[in-house]
Tab-separated table of C-alpha atoms and ligand atoms in Angstrom:
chain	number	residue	atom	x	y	z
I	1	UNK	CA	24.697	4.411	10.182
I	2	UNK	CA	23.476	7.374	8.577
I	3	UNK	CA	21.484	9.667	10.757
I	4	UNK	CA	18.227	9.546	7.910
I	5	UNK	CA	19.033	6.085	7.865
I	6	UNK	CA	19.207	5.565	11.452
I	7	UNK	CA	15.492	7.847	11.973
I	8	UNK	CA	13.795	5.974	8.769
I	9	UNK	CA	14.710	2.267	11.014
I	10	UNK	CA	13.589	3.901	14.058
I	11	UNK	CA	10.025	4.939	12.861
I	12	UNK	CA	9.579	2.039	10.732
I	13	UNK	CA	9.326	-0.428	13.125
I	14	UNK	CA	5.881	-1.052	13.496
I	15	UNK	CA	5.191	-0.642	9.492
I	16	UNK	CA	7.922	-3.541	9.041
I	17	UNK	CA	6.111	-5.606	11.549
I	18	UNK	CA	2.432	-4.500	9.748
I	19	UNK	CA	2.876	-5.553	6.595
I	20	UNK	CA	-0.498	-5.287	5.492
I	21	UNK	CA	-2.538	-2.430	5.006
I	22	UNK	CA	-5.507	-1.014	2.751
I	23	UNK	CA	-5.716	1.712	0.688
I	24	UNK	CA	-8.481	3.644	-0.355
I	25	UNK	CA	-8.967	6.211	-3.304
I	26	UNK	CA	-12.095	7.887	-3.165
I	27	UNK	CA	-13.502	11.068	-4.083
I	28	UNK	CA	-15.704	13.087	-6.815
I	29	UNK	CA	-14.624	10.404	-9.381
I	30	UNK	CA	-15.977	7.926	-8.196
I	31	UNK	CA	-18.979	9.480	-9.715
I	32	UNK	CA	-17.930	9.013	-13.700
I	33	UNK	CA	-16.847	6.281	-12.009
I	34	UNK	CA	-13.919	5.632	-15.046
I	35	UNK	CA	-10.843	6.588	-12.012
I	36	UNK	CA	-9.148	8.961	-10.826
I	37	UNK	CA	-7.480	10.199	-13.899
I	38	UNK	CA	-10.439	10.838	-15.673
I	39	UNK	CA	-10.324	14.991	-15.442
I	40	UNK	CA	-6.575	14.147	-16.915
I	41	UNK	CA	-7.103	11.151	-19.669
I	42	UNK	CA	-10.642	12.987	-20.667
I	43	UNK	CA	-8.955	16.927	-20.510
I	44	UNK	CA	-12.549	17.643	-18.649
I	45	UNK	CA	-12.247	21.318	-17.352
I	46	UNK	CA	-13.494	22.329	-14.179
I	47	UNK	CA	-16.609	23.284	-15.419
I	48	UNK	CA	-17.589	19.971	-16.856
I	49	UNK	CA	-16.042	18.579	-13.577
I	50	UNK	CA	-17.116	20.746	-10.761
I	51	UNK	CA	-20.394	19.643	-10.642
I	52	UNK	CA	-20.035	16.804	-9.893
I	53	UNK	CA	-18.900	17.828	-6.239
I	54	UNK	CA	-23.015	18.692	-6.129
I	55	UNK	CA	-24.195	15.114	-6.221
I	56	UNK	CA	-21.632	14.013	-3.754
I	57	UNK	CA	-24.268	12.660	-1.429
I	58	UNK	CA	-22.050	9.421	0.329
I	59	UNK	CA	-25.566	8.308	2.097
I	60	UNK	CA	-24.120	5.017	2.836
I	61	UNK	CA	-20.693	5.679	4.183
I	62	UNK	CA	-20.068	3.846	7.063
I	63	UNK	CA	-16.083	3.882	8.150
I	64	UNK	CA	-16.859	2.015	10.591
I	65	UNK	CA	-17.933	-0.915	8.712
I	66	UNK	CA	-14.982	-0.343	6.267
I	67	UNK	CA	-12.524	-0.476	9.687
I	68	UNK	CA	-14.516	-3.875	10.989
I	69	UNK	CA	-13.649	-4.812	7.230
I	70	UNK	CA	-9.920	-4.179	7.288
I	71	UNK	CA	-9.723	-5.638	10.510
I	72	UNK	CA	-10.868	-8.663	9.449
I	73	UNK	CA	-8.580	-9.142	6.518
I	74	UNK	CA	-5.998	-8.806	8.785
I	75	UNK	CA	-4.461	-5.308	7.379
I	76	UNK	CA	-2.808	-3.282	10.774
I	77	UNK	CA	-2.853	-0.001	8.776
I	78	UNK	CA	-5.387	2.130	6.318
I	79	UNK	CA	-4.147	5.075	3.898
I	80	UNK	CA	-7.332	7.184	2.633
I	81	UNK	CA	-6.948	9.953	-0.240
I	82	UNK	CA	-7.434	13.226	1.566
I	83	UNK	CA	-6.727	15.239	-2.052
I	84	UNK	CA	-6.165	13.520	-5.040
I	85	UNK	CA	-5.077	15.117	-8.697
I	86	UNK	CA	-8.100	16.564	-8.591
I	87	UNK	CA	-8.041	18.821	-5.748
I	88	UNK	CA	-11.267	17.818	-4.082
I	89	UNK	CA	-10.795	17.404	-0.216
I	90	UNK	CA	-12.326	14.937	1.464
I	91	UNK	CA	-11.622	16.982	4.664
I	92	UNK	CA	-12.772	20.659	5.786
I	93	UNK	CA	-9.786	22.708	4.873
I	94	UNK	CA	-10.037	26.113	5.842
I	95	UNK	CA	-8.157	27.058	2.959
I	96	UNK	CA	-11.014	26.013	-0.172
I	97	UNK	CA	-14.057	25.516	-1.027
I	98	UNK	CA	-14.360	22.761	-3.330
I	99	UNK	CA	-14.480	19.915	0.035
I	100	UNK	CA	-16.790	17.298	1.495
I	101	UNK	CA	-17.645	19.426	4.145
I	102	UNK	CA	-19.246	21.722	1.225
I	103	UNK	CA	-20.628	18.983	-0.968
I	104	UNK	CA	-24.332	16.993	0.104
I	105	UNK	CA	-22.735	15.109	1.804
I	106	UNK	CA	-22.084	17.768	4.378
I	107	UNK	CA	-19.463	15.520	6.246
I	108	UNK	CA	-15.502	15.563	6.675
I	109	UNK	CA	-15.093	12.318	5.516
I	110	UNK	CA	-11.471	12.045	6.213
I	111	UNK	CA	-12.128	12.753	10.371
I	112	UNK	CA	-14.933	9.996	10.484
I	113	UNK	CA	-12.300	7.482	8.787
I	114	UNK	CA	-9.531	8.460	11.074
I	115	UNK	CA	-11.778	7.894	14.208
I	116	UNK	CA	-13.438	4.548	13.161
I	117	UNK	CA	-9.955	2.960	11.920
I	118	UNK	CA	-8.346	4.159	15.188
I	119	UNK	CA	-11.457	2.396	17.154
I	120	UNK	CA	-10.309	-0.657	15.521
I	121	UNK	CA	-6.783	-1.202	16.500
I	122	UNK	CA	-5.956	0.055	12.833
I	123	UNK	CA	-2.967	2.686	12.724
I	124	UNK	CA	-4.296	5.478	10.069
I	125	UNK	CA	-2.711	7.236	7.260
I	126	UNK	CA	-3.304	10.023	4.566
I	127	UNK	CA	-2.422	10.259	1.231
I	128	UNK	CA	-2.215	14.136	-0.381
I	129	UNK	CA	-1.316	14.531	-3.726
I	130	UNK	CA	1.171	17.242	-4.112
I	131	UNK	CA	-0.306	17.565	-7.908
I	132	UNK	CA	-3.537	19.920	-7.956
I	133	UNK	CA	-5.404	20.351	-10.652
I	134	UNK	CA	-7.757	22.839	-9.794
I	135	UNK	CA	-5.363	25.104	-7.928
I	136	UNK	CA	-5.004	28.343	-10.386
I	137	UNK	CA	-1.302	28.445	-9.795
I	138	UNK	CA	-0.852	25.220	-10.738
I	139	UNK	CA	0.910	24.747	-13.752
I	140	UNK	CA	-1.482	24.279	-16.466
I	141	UNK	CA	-0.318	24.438	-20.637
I	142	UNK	CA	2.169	22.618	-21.428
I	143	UNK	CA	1.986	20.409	-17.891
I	144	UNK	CA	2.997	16.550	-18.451
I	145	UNK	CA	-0.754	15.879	-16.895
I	146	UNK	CA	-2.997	18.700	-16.622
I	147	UNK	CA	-6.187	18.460	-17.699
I	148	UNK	CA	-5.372	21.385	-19.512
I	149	UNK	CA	-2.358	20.684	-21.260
I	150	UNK	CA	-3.185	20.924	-24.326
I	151	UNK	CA	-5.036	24.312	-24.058
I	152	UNK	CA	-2.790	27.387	-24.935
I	153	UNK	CA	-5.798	29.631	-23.597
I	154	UNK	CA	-4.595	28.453	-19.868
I	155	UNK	CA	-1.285	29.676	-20.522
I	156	UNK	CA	0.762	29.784	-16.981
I	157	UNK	CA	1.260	33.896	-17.621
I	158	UNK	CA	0.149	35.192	-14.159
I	159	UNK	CA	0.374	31.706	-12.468
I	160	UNK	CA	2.155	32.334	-9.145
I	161	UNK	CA	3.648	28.406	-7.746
I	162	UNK	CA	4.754	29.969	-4.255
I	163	UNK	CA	0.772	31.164	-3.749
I	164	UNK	CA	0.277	27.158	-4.605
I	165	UNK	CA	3.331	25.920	-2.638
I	166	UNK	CA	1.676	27.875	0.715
I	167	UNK	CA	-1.685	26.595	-0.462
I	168	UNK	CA	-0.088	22.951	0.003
I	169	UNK	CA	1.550	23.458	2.893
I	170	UNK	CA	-1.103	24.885	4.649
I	171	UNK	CA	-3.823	22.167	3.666
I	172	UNK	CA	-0.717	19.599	4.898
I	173	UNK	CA	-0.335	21.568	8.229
I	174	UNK	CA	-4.121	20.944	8.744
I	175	UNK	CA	-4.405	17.436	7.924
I	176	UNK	CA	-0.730	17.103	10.803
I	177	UNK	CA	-2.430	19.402	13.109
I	178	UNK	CA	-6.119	19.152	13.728
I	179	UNK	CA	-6.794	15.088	13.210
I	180	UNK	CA	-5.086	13.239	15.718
I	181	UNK	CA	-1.405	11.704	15.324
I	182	UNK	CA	-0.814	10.478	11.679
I	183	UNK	CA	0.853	7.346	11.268
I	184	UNK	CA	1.397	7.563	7.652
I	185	UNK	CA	1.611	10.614	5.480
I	186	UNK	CA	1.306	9.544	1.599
I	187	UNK	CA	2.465	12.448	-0.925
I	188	UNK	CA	2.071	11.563	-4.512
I	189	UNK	CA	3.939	12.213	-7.001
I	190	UNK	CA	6.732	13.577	-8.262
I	191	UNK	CA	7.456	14.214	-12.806
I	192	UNK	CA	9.943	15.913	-14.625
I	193	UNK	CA	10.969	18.868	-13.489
I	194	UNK	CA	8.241	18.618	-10.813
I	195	UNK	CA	10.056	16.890	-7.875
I	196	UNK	CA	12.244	17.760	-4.969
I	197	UNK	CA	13.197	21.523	-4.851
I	198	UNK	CA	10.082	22.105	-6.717
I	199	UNK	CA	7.727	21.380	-3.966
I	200	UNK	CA	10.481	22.803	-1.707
I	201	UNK	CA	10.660	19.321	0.124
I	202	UNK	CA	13.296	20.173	2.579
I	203	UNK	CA	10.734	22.540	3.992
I	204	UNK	CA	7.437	20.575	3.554
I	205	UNK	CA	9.841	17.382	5.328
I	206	UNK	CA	11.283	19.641	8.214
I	207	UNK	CA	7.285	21.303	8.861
I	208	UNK	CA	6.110	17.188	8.737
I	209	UNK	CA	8.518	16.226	11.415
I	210	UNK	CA	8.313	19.516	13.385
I	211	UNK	CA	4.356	18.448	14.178
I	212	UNK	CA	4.351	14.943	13.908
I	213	UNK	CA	7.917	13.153	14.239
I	214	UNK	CA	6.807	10.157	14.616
I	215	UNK	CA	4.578	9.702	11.329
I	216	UNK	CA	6.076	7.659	7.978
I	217	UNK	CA	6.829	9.471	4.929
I	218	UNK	CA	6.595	7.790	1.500
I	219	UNK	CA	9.457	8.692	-1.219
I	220	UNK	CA	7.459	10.418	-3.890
I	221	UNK	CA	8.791	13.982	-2.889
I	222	UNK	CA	11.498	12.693	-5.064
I	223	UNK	CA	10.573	9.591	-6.854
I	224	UNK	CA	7.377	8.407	-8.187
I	225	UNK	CA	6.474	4.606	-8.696
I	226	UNK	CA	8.979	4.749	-11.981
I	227	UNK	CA	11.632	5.554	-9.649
I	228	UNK	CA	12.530	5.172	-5.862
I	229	UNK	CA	14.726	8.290	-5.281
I	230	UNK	CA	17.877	9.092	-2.797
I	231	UNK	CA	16.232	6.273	-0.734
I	232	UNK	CA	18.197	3.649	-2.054
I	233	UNK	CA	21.644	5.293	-1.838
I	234	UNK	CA	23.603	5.797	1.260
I	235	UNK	CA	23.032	9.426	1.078
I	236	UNK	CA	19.284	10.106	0.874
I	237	UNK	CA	18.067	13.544	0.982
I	238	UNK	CA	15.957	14.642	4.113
I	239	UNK	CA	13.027	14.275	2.255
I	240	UNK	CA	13.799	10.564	0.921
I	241	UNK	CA	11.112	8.880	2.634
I	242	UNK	CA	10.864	5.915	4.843
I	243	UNK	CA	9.274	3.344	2.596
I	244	UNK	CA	9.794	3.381	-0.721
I	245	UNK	CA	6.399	3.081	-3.157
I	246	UNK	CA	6.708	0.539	-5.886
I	247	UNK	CA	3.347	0.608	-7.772
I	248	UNK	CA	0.795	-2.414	-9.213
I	249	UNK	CA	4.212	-4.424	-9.432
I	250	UNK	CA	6.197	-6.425	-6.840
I	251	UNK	CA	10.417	-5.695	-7.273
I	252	UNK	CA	11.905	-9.033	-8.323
I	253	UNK	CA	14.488	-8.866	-5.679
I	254	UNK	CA	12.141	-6.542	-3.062
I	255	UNK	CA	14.065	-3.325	-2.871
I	256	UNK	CA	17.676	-2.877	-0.915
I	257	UNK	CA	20.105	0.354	-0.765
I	258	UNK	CA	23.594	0.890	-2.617
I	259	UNK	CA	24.964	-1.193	-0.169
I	260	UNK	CA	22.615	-4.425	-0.028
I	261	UNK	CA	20.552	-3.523	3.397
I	262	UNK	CA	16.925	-3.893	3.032
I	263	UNK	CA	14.668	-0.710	2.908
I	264	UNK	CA	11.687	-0.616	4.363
I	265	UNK	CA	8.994	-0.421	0.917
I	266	UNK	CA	5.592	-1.420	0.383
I	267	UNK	CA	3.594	-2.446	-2.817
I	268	UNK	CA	0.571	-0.246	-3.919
I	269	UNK	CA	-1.616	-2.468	-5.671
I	270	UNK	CA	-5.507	-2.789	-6.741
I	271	UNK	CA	-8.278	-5.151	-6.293
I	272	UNK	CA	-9.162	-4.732	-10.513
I	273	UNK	CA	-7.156	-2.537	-12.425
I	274	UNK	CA	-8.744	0.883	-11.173
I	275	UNK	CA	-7.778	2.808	-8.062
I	276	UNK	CA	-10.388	5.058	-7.656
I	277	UNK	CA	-14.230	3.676	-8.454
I	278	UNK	CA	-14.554	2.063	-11.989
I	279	UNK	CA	-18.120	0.852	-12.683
I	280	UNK	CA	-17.105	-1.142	-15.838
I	281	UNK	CA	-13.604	-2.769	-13.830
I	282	UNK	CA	-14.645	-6.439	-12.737
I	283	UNK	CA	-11.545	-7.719	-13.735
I	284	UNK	CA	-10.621	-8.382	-10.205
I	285	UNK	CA	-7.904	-10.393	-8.487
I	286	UNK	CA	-8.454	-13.677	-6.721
I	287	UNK	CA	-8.128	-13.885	-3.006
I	288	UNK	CA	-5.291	-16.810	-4.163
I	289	UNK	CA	-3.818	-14.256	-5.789
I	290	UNK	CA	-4.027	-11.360	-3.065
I	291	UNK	CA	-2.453	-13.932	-0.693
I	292	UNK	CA	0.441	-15.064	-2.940
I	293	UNK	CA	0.936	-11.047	-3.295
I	294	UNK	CA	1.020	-10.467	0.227
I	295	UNK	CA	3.439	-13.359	0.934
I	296	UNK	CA	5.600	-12.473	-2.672
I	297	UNK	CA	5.920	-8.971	-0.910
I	298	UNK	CA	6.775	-9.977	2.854
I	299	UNK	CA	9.060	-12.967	1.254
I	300	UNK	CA	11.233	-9.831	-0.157
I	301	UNK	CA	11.304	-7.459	3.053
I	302	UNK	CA	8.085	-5.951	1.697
I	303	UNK	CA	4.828	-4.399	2.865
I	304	UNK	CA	1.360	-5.170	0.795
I	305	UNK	CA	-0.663	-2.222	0.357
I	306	UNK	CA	-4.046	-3.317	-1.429
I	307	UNK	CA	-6.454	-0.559	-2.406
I	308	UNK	CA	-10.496	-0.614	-2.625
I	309	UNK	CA	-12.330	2.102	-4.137
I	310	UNK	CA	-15.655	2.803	-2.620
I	311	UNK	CA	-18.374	3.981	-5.030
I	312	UNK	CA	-19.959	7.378	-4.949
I	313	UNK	CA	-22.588	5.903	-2.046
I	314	UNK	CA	-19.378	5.250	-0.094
I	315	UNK	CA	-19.780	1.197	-0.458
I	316	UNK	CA	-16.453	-0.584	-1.166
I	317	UNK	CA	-17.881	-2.577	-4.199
I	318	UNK	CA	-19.015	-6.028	-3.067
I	319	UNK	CA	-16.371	-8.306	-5.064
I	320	UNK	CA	-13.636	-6.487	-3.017
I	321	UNK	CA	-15.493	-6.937	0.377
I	322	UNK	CA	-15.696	-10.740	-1.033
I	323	UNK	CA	-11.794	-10.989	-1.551
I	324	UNK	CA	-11.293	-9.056	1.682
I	325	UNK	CA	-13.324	-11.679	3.738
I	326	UNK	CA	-11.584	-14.493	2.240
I	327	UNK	CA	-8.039	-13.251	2.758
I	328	UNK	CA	-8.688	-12.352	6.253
I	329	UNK	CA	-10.099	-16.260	6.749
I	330	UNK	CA	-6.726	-17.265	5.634
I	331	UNK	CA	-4.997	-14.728	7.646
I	332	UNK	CA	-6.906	-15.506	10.697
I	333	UNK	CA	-4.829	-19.128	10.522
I	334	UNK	CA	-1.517	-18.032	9.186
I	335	UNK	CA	-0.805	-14.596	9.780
I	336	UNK	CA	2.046	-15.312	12.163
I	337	UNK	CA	4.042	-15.853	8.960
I	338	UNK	CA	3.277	-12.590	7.767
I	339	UNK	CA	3.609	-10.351	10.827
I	340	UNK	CA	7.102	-8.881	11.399
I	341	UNK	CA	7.871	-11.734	8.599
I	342	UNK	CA	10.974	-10.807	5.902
I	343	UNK	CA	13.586	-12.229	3.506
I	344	UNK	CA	14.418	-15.593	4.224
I	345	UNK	CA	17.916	-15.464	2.114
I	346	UNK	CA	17.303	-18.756	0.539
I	347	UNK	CA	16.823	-19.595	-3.069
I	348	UNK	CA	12.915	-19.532	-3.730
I	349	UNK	CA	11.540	-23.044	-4.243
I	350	UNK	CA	9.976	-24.942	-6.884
I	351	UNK	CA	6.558	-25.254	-4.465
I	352	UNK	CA	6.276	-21.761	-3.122
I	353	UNK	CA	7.929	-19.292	-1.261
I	354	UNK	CA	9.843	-18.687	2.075
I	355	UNK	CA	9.035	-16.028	4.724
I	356	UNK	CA	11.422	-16.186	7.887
I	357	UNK	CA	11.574	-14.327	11.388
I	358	UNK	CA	13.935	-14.720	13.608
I	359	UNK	CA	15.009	-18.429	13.606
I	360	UNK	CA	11.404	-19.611	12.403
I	361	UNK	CA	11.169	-20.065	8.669
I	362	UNK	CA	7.045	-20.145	7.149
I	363	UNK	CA	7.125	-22.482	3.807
I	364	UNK	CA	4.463	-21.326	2.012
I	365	UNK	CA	3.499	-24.441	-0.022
I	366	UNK	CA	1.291	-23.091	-2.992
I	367	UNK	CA	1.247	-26.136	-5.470
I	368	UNK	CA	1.202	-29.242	-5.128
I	369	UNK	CA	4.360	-31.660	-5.651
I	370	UNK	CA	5.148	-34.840	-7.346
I	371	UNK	CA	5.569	-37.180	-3.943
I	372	UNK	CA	7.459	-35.302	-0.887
I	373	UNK	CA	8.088	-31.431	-0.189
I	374	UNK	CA	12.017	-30.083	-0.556
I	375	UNK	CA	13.799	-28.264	1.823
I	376	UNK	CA	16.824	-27.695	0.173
I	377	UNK	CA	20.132	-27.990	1.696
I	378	UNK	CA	18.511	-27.880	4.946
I	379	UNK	CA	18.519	-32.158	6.207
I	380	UNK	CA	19.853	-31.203	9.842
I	381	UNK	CA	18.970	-28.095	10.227
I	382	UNK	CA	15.682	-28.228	11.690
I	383	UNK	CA	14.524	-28.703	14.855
I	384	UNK	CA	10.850	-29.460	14.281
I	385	UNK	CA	7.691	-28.823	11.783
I	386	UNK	CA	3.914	-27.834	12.805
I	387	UNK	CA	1.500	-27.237	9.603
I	388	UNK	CA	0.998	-23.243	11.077
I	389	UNK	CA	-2.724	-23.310	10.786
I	390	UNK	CA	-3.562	-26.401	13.427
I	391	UNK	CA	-0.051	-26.619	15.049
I	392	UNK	CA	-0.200	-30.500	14.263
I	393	UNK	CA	3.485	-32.392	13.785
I	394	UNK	CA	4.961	-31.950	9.907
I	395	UNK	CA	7.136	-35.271	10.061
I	396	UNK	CA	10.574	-35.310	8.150
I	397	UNK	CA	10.131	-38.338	5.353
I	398	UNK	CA	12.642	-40.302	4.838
I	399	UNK	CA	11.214	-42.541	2.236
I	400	UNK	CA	12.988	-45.193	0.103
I	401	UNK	CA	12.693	-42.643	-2.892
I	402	UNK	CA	14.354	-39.706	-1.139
I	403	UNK	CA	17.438	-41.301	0.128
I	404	UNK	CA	19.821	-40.493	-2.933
I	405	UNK	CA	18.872	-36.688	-2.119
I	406	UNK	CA	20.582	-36.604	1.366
I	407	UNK	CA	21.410	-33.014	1.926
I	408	UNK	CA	17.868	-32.085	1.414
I	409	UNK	CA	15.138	-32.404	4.307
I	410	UNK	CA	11.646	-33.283	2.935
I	411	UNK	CA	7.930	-34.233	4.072
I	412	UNK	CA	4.506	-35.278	3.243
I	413	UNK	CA	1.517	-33.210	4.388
I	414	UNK	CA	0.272	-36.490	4.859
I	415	UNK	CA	2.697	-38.930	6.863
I	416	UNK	CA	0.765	-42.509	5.565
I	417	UNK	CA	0.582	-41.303	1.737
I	418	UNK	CA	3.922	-41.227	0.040
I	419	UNK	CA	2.776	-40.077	-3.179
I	420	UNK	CA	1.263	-36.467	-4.402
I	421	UNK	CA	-1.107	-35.268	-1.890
I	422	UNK	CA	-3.748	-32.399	-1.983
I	423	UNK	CA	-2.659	-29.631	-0.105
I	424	UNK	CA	-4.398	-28.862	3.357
I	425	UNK	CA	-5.006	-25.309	2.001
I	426	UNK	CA	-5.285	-24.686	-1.959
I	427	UNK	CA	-4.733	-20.824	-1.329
I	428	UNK	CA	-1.298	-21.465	0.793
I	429	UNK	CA	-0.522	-24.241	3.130
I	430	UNK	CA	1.918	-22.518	5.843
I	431	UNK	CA	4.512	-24.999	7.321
I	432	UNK	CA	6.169	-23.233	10.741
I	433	UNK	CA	10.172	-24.434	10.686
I	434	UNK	CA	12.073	-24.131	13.782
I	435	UNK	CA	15.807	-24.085	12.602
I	436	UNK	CA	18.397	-25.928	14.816
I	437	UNK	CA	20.513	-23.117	16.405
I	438	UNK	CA	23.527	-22.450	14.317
T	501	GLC	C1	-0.427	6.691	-9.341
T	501	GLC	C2	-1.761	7.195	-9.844
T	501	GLC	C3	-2.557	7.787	-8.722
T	501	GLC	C4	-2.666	6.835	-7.559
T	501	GLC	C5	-1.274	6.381	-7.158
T	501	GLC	C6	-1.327	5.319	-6.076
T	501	GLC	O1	0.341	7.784	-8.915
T	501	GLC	O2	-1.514	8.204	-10.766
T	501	GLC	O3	-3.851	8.075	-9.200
T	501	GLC	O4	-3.235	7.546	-6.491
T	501	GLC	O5	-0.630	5.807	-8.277
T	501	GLC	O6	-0.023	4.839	-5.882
């Protein structure tokens, strides 16, 4: 196996056995409160933006309460934004100004997260966006994305990207060296020409692993969510990543190299349609939905990572604390077909979907049928059936009406009713299969 190959499996392990983990974008924008992008999509320049870093006041951050929160939804790991597009730090880098540390707020946000998510069990990651907006040796006219794209005046005469590049890698040697061990280190993202070599990765990859070996690297050195990078081919680069970073979309297939072997890759995907704080966003997603996410994603070798973006008070907004509370209910009964869960390589069925570790298959049973559950192909092959959330006895059915289908296996959530039956669980009724040894 190939040695990047070999270290990516290695480190992995506990994200594959995770599964489920929060993200949070939060920062300055959360004031406009219209996302992250806004200094981008708006072309605000720093001096209609700046100011806003003097009403950062986050009176009612608790990360404590946001780590009980996690917790309770049943997500093992927590990525916050340490720098987004924007350049504001959330943590006191020695190397700027324009930080929490220096705002109202008067706090580094990112160490109180670290320390309250590591209280709970929770491993912790960062995510630091390679892009910088506010950096002067950034690239500004004629960028894909800078606010200032548009603006001959900030032509990039004078602009010096190696002052930037040590900028970066100095704010990323703080964040590796004075917080504790990292378990996940989130870079974001890579454009055009601005990828790879660019952000001399090779480097930034060999100074990551020289301080923290251990810690998970996503792919967007190379790739962005548009497109995974070396990580799918049998050759990846150094700085390839360990999970790849599909974005408010699940892959059809989940997300395997050249040669068919699973990657390890995770889904970034939000509550409503915002990452960072959107006042006007209410469109959000129903915990039914965040659960049939979660088990789409872990059904294809996948990881769910589900965002919240706390408001400028630091309060995650009460619909997503809502969601949260109802997915960890459900979670609190069934997560043993989510943890360490995978690919079952069967066909998906008509009534749901599979998730399968080990020699223990989870049928997720999300609508209901017309008379008896199929098993396909599998009469024989199973040793016995327990409805996952009470451990009570799933019988087989062998009813009149099932007989001509012989080479299936099938059952009734309810053993005396041989018609349509309401599922025990509307959101996701988890039936534990223990498969006959081969
Ligand atoms: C996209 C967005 C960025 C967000 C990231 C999360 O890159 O541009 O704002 O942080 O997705 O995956």
């Amino acid at each position: 196996m190939n040695k990047v190959v070999e270290e990516r499996t290695r480190r992995t392990e506990w994200y594959r056995e995770a599964r489920f983990g929060m993200f949070i974008h939060w920062g300055l924008y959360a004031i406009p409160a219209r996302g992250e992008w806004l200094r981008s999509t708006e072309q605000l320049t720093r001096e209609e933006y700046e100011p806003f870093k003097d009403e950062f006041t986050t009176e009612n951050y608790n990360p404590k309460e946001w780590a009980r929160m996690a917790k309770e939804a049943g997500m093992k790991y927590a990525v916050l934004t340490a720098k987004h597009h924007d350049g504001f730090c959330l943590f006191d880098s020695k190397l700027t100004d324009f930080k929490s540390t220096n705002a109202p707020c008067g706090r580094d946000l990112v160490r109180e997260f670290l320390e309250a998510f590591r209280e709970e069990g929770i491993r912790v990651g960062l995510y630091y966006s390679v892009i910088d907006w506010r950096h002067p040796d950034f690239p500004h006219y004629g960028d894909m994305h800078h606010p200032m794209r548009n603006r001959p005046e900030y032509s990039n005469e004078n602009r010096n990207f190696d002052n930037y590049l040590e900028y970066m890698f100095g704010q990323i040697k703080e964040l590796l060296t004075d917080y504790g061990k990292l378990d996940v280190m989130w870079f974001d993202f890579s454009y055009g020409n601005m990828k790879c070599d660019t952000w001399k990765a090779k480097e930034l990859i060999e100074m990551v692993r020289s301080i923290q070996p251990d810690v998970i690297i996503d792919n967007r050195l190379e790739g962005s969510g548009e497109n995974a990078g070396s990580i799918r081919t049998l050759d990846p680069t150094p700085y390839s990543g360990d999970f790849a970073s599909p974005e408010q979309m699940i892959p059809p297939a989940g997300i395997r190299d050249e040669a068919g072997n699973p990657i390890p890759w995770e889904s970034c995907i939000t509550l409503n349609n915002n990452w960072g704080y959107a006042a006007h966003d209410h469109h959000y997603k129903s915990a039914k939905m965040v659960i049939h996410m979660l088990v789409e994603c872990v059904s294809k070798g996948g990881n769910l990572l589900l965002n919240v973006g706390p408001n400028a008070k630091g309060e995650i907004p009460g619909e997503s604390v809502a969601i949260l509370r109802e997915v960890g209910a459900w979670m609190k009964k069934n997560g043993k077909s989510i943890y360490g869960c995978g690919y079952a390589e069967l066909p998906k069925p008509e009534w749901g979907r599979f998730t399968r570790r080990g020699n223990v298959l989870y049928a997720h049973v999300m609508e209901e049928q017309a008379g008896a559950i199929c098993l396909e192909d599998m009469a024989g092959k199973i040793e016995k059936m327990r409805l996952l959330s009470d451990n009570s006895e799933i019988k087989q059915a062998n009813y009149w009406n099932l007989k001509e289908f012989s080479q299936n296996a099938f059952f009734f959530f309810n053993p005396h009713a041989s018609d349509c039956y309401p599922l025990p669980d509307e959101l996701d009724t988890v039936v534990e299969i223990y498969l006959k040894e081969e």
